[in-house]
Amino acid sequence: MSQPYDRVILGDLVLPDRVLEGGYVAVRGEAVAAIGQGAPPPAAETADHAGRLVFPGLVDGHMHTASSIGWPGIEGATLSAAAGGVTTCVDMPYDIPRPVTDADLLREKVEWVHRLAHVDVALYGTIRKDAQGQGMVEAIAGLAAAGACSFKFSTYEYDAVRFPRIDPGLMREAFGEIARTNLMVAVHNEDQELVMKLTAEAKAAGHTDPIWHCRTRPPLAENLANLAIFEIGLETGAHVHIAHSSLARGFDIAEDFRRRGARSSGEACLHYFCMTEEDVVRLQGFGKCNPPFRTRAETELLWDRLLSGTVAYISTDHAPWQRERKVYQGDIFPLGAGLTGMQSFAPVLFTLLEERGLSPTLMAKYACAEPARYHGLAPRKGSIAIGADADLCVIERGAFTFDEAAILDRPEFRHSAYHGRALRGRVAATYLRGRPIWDGASVLAKPGDGRFVPRQNADPVGLP
Ligand SMILES: [Zn+2]
């Protein structure tokens, strides 16, 4: 007799607004076909996670698989994603040697995703800037048509080709084009002139120890950039999104602009909720990221903004640099800016919520449903709902420790700011479109099992 369902997965289902204890997810093909509580329906296979928490697979709305080694980096980043319960990676366009600046490049990157990815991948696009500082804004419509989920720009130049600064004039022109696509444009928010001036002064004074990474990128650098990008958004009608606010003030500014009719929002990376300037001193290069960690008081303000509903979603900004580019040898400035975060995302976020006595539903909302919605991937991704892809992350409660040696990426990327941190849970299983891809010990997915997820619709995202 054929079974009505291919697989049922048992456990406490964590939805954005409630937990269904003693629940089940019934899968047919690649999609969720039924959910409920109590006795599960018959199925060809049963995965018994009773007593564990079954979340939607996490959607990491901001990560960089290919900044340091190019598109081959998709393989290891998505391997660690599978082990970390992340089933959709929304990958940034700042790839070496060629950023994703037109539809042909996007299609080429999609081929690499289909060859290498262990989990599903959505893609940002950006624009090329030529030697005269002119941008190729005519590529924007083509990128949107080819399935890019969002756009990414920067107010700060890390690299003239890979990660260029887009000046206000070009930004205004590009935002006008993006407004017509209804896609969101996320912007790296640090003021170029202020950071360059403070960095030059620090170097001239011989201040090159780790804390000067924070001192040369103060809150004002973020807030000046936030004001500029939202003002251009207000004029052009584009949905402008702070790619990472380390400060409560960034969310307050976004809210002010929304009240004045702008389409403005912002996300916070997980590390800004728990890491502080003292951690930069302790971790040296392994705690270097942009924007930098702030004060303990600021982390508390960020929790306040999350709980008041002004943070769009939580991301990792996973950006693995080779270990030798992170080792401090007396000068913090030349080291790579970026942390690994894929495999630590679910266990650390779950732990922070437990430590604060907060509901795990916040993880289902801010690390699954909302990033999927902001990137136009919902309802297919980010929720346990009938018809959605059966992507699941199963968390087992217990006392664990994060060990960077367990990161499943390439050996040179096995470093973490969370190394040695006590955890309240671990990822016991991950399912991608109904199939187990991580069993708590091994990744079962193979390179190429992951697929490109194009934007599902061109509707503007509803904002709070
Ligand atoms: Zn980033």
PDB file of C-alpha atoms in Angstrom, residues 4 11 17 20 57 123-124 143 225 256 274 285 294 322 338 345 352 356 382 393 405 430 436 446:
ATOM      1  CA  PRO A   4       0.021   9.232   1.779  1.00  0.00           C
ATOM      2  CA  GLY A  11       9.053  17.258  17.388  1.00  0.00           C
ATOM      3  CA  ASP A  17       4.113  33.124  16.880  1.00  0.00           C
ATOM      4  CA  LEU A  20       3.249  23.340  18.647  1.00  0.00           C
ATOM      5  CA  GLY A  57      15.543  25.921   8.099  1.00  0.00           C
ATOM      6  CA  LEU A 123      21.736  35.875  -4.911  1.00  0.00           C
ATOM      7  CA  TYR A 124      22.225  39.596  -4.551  1.00  0.00           C
ATOM      8  CA  LEU A 143      19.637  41.395 -12.803  1.00  0.00           C
ATOM      9  CA  ALA A 225      25.955  56.887   6.076  1.00  0.00           C
ATOM     10  CA  ASP A 256      11.999  58.086  11.488  1.00  0.00           C
ATOM     11  CA  CYS A 274      26.554  39.630  22.133  1.00  0.00           C
ATOM     12  CA  GLY A 285      42.018  39.939  14.228  1.00  0.00           C
ATOM     13  CA  ARG A 294      30.341  48.191  20.229  1.00  0.00           C
ATOM     14  CA  GLN A 322      42.023  32.655   5.450  1.00  0.00           C
ATOM     15  CA  GLY A 338      34.746  39.621   8.515  1.00  0.00           C
ATOM     16  CA  PHE A 345      24.247  30.941  13.680  1.00  0.00           C
ATOM     17  CA  LEU A 352      21.205  33.837  23.526  1.00  0.00           C
ATOM     18  CA  ARG A 356      17.622  35.792  28.274  1.00  0.00           C
ATOM     19  CA  GLY A 382      11.446  30.504   5.824  1.00  0.00           C
ATOM     20  CA  CYS A 393      16.478  22.798  11.494  1.00  0.00           C
ATOM     21  CA  ALA A 405      37.755  22.815  14.783  1.00  0.00           C
ATOM     22  CA  THR A 430      18.793  19.562   9.027  1.00  0.00           C
ATOM     23  CA  PRO A 436      17.875  14.881   5.600  1.00  0.00           C
ATOM     24  CA  LYS A 446      26.436  16.410  -1.883  1.00  0.00           C
TER      25      LYS A 446
END
